[in-house]
Amino acid sequence: MPVSDNHDTIFAPATAAGRAGVAVIRVSGPDARHCIECLAGSCPAPRYMSLRRLKFASDSDETIDQALVVFFEARSSYTGESMAEFHVHGGRATLARVLEALSGIPGLRMAAPGEFTRRALINGKLDLTQAEGLADLIDAETESQRRQALALTEGRFSSQIASWRGRLIDGLALIEAAIEFGDEVDISDEDLAAVRSNISEIGRELKLILEASAFSKKVREGFEVALVGPPNVGKSSLINMLAEKESAIVSPIAGTTRDVLRIPVDINGLYVTFLDMAGLRDTSDEIEKIGVERALLSAEAADIRILMSSADTRAEADLVKCRDNDIRVWAKCDNGVGPGDINLSTVTGDGVAQLLDMIFTTLSRRAAGSGYAAHKRQLDGLRNAVDELEAALNTNDEEVCAAHAKYAIRALEGIVDPVGAEDVLDEVFARFCIGK
Ligand SMILES: Nc1nc2c(ncn2[C@@H]2O[C@H](COP(=O)(O)OP(=O)(O)O)[C@@H](O)[C@H]2O)c(=O)[nH]1
Ligand SMILES: [Mg+2]
């Protein structure tokens, strides 16, 4: 997409396509007021909603709809440009006709995906981490995703970066003064030592965010919980119960499940994907063998494994090694209880709530200190800054130290404002939908 040309006026539906009570169409650019005048006759006072009869064009007798119309002046709009909003009835035909009317106005064009937000960014209404947060907010399906995205959108990460940047600039000023005017101004060794310890403290804080980011990333993308056990232990029955539908084939024939099946479940606001897979056993069936290999790989990569056993199945010992976060489940406890963290039955429903609770507790324990930086781009920037800060501390040469501190500052700045990096912006805004 080309850099937004602020002489263009763009429009797009802001609400999802399909049948709905109301559909909102947004317009941004210098002709926003003119659009309202063309379709609604006159422009209402800024930020006041007004009920208007929309005409197909200023000289047309055709009424398209009764709609609420709002005008925003450039300084107080989402994009930082003049904006108009038409809240029309949400039928496909109405929406299509209003869009047709708008495209008939000279100088107007349909917006590209994310173009409204891209204009907001160019006009300084938000920075790139906030824009990334907005895209996440629109995609958020669970509570934890929503909270994390909102923190990013509200600029929590940006202000954190601004504070690191400010502290580094203060330190850098002192080092540079020592280099330039060491003979004239009185900068003690203690002052320089304090700058170094400040740099090291900032490096530590950055690393904490990076450590927490593994969790933030999982909140954004989802955790994986693998159901592991011998054939017929009841893995597919359990996943169907969790999914509240028949997703996996359940049968008394061992070796039925072969592909890895992924079922998303919302556990108290955490986005968790359960993996059902082939039962682990030695088998001579070539296809089942591939299923078992895939199962072992998926189990290895999962955040938590539910290791299942039951009275009527024989575990093939040592196929998976037990890990810290594994949960051991004794299945089919309606036939009698057994060893394990939880006794569970998909027939009576016993133990299922307890299992979900345990998964939630285990995952939220890892949430301690979780942050909001979850995008690869943001994390790469933090890593670069950490490397530069470490290099700054690893030298006794003040000039080299100052140079690395400067690179660290630049790496941090690049996270919120990648100046001139159009490809980075293209990538971020490609994730947006049209109309945002
Ligand atoms: N009694 C009892 N039978 C179960 C339970 N869960 C599953 N089964 C039965 O065990 C057999 C294997 O179940 P399935 O879910 O396909 O096991 P998988 O091979 O581990 O996926 C089926 O006949 C199920 O009806 C349970 O909790 N109690
Ligand atoms: Mg199965």
Tab-separated table of N, CA, C and O and ligand atoms in Angstrom, residues 230-238 249-252 255 257 276-277 312 331-335 344-347, ligand 1:
chain	number	residue	atom	x	y	z
A	230	PRO	N	-2.268	-43.867	26.298
A	230	PRO	CA	-2.411	-45.017	25.395
A	230	PRO	C	-3.731	-44.952	24.629
A	230	PRO	O	-4.624	-44.195	25.023
A	231	PRO	N	-3.875	-45.719	23.561
A	231	PRO	CA	-5.150	-45.757	22.847
A	231	PRO	C	-6.256	-46.203	23.794
A	231	PRO	O	-5.999	-46.991	24.703
A	232	ASN	N	-7.451	-45.664	23.572
A	232	ASN	CA	-8.647	-46.078	24.314
A	232	ASN	C	-8.744	-45.588	25.749
A	232	ASN	O	-9.611	-46.009	26.488
A	233	VAL	N	-7.830	-44.690	26.150
A	233	VAL	CA	-7.860	-44.227	27.539
A	233	VAL	C	-8.972	-43.181	27.733
A	233	VAL	O	-9.364	-42.881	28.860
A	234	GLY	N	-9.478	-42.629	26.593
A	234	GLY	CA	-10.576	-41.660	26.695
A	234	GLY	C	-10.176	-40.235	26.332
A	234	GLY	O	-10.828	-39.275	26.726
A	235	LYS	N	-9.127	-40.081	25.544
A	235	LYS	CA	-8.660	-38.736	25.155
A	235	LYS	C	-9.702	-38.029	24.295
A	235	LYS	O	-10.062	-36.876	24.547
A	236	SER	N	-10.181	-38.736	23.268
A	236	SER	CA	-11.148	-38.097	22.361
A	236	SER	C	-12.458	-37.813	23.085
A	236	SER	O	-13.092	-36.783	22.839
A	237	SER	N	-12.854	-38.697	23.999
A	237	SER	CA	-14.081	-38.451	24.759
A	237	SER	C	-13.927	-37.175	25.582
A	237	SER	O	-14.847	-36.358	25.665
A	238	LEU	N	-12.748	-37.007	26.189
A	238	LEU	CA	-12.521	-35.819	27.021
A	238	LEU	C	-12.525	-34.548	26.167
A	238	LEU	O	-13.129	-33.536	26.532
A	249	ILE	N	-13.526	-38.469	16.802
A	249	ILE	CA	-14.230	-39.754	16.728
A	249	ILE	C	-13.870	-40.568	17.968
A	249	ILE	O	-12.696	-40.742	18.296
A	250	VAL	N	-14.917	-41.007	18.669
A	250	VAL	CA	-14.710	-41.853	19.844
A	250	VAL	C	-15.075	-43.273	19.459
A	250	VAL	O	-16.130	-43.499	18.869
A	251	SER	N	-14.203	-44.218	19.734
A	251	SER	CA	-14.570	-45.598	19.437
A	251	SER	C	-13.768	-46.525	20.322
A	251	SER	O	-12.691	-46.179	20.801
A	252	PRO	N	-14.315	-47.731	20.564
A	252	PRO	CA	-13.565	-48.704	21.370
A	252	PRO	C	-12.421	-49.332	20.589
A	252	PRO	O	-11.631	-50.100	21.129
A	255	GLY	N	-6.498	-46.998	18.295
A	255	GLY	CA	-5.804	-46.465	17.115
A	255	GLY	C	-6.716	-45.717	16.172
A	255	GLY	O	-6.413	-45.555	14.991
A	257	THR	N	-7.809	-42.372	16.499
A	257	THR	CA	-7.332	-41.002	16.269
A	257	THR	C	-5.903	-41.056	15.736
A	257	THR	O	-5.046	-41.726	16.318
A	276	ASP	N	-5.850	-33.268	20.750
A	276	ASP	CA	-6.152	-34.693	20.830
A	276	ASP	C	-5.258	-35.368	19.792
A	276	ASP	O	-4.991	-34.803	18.730
A	277	MET	N	-4.792	-36.525	20.122
A	277	MET	CA	-3.834	-37.136	19.205
A	277	MET	C	-3.872	-38.651	19.305
A	277	MET	O	-4.602	-39.197	20.121
A	312	ASP	N	-8.319	-50.067	32.266
A	312	ASP	CA	-8.453	-51.013	31.156
A	312	ASP	C	-7.450	-50.769	30.024
A	312	ASP	O	-7.601	-51.285	28.933
A	331	ALA	N	-8.269	-41.881	34.228
A	331	ALA	CA	-9.508	-41.759	33.468
A	331	ALA	C	-10.479	-42.902	33.778
A	331	ALA	O	-10.095	-43.896	34.390
A	332	LYS	N	-11.713	-42.736	33.330
A	332	LYS	CA	-12.780	-43.733	33.491
A	332	LYS	C	-12.968	-44.103	34.964
A	332	LYS	O	-13.126	-45.286	35.296
A	333	CYS	N	-12.905	-43.102	35.854
A	333	CYS	CA	-12.979	-43.398	37.289
A	333	CYS	C	-14.365	-43.890	37.687
A	333	CYS	O	-14.564	-44.319	38.818
A	334	ASP	N	-15.314	-43.828	36.743
A	334	ASP	CA	-16.619	-44.437	37.033
A	334	ASP	C	-16.469	-45.954	37.198
A	334	ASP	O	-17.302	-46.612	37.806
A	335	ASN	N	-15.362	-46.497	36.677
A	335	ASN	CA	-15.082	-47.938	36.847
A	335	ASN	C	-14.200	-48.197	38.061
A	335	ASN	O	-13.729	-49.305	38.238
A	344	LEU	N	-10.958	-38.846	36.854
A	344	LEU	CA	-11.862	-38.194	35.912
A	344	LEU	C	-12.714	-39.212	35.168
A	344	LEU	O	-12.261	-40.319	34.872
A	345	SER	N	-13.938	-38.823	34.891
A	345	SER	CA	-14.803	-39.675	34.061
A	345	SER	C	-15.602	-38.803	33.111
A	345	SER	O	-16.219	-37.817	33.529
A	346	THR	N	-15.576	-39.152	31.841
A	346	THR	CA	-16.388	-38.380	30.891
A	346	THR	C	-17.821	-38.907	30.901
A	346	THR	O	-18.699	-38.298	30.310
A	347	VAL	N	-18.046	-40.030	31.585
A	347	VAL	CA	-19.406	-40.554	31.698
A	347	VAL	C	-20.169	-39.798	32.779
A	347	VAL	O	-21.279	-39.312	32.555
B	1	LIG	N1	-16.591	-46.051	31.403
B	1	LIG	C1	-16.033	-45.090	30.715
B	1	LIG	N2	-15.718	-45.264	29.409
B	1	LIG	C2	-15.136	-44.258	28.727
B	1	LIG	C3	-14.830	-43.018	29.361
B	1	LIG	N3	-14.239	-42.199	28.438
B	1	LIG	C4	-14.191	-42.918	27.291
B	1	LIG	N4	-14.723	-44.156	27.455
B	1	LIG	C5	-14.820	-45.208	26.418
B	1	LIG	O1	-13.501	-45.650	26.094
B	1	LIG	C6	-13.398	-45.952	24.706
B	1	LIG	C7	-12.258	-45.147	24.076
B	1	LIG	O2	-12.556	-43.761	24.141
B	1	LIG	P1	-11.830	-42.695	23.235
B	1	LIG	O3	-12.255	-41.366	23.729
B	1	LIG	O4	-12.012	-42.982	21.788
B	1	LIG	O5	-10.319	-42.979	23.661
B	1	LIG	P2	-8.959	-42.447	22.941
B	1	LIG	O6	-8.481	-43.581	22.119
B	1	LIG	O7	-8.030	-42.203	24.082
B	1	LIG	O8	-9.280	-41.228	22.155
B	1	LIG	C8	-14.754	-45.616	24.109
B	1	LIG	O9	-15.497	-46.803	23.978
B	1	LIG	C9	-15.400	-44.700	25.123
B	1	LIG	O10	-16.800	-44.766	25.118
B	1	LIG	C10	-15.180	-42.856	30.760
B	1	LIG	O11	-14.954	-41.815	31.391
B	1	LIG	N5	-15.761	-43.919	31.371
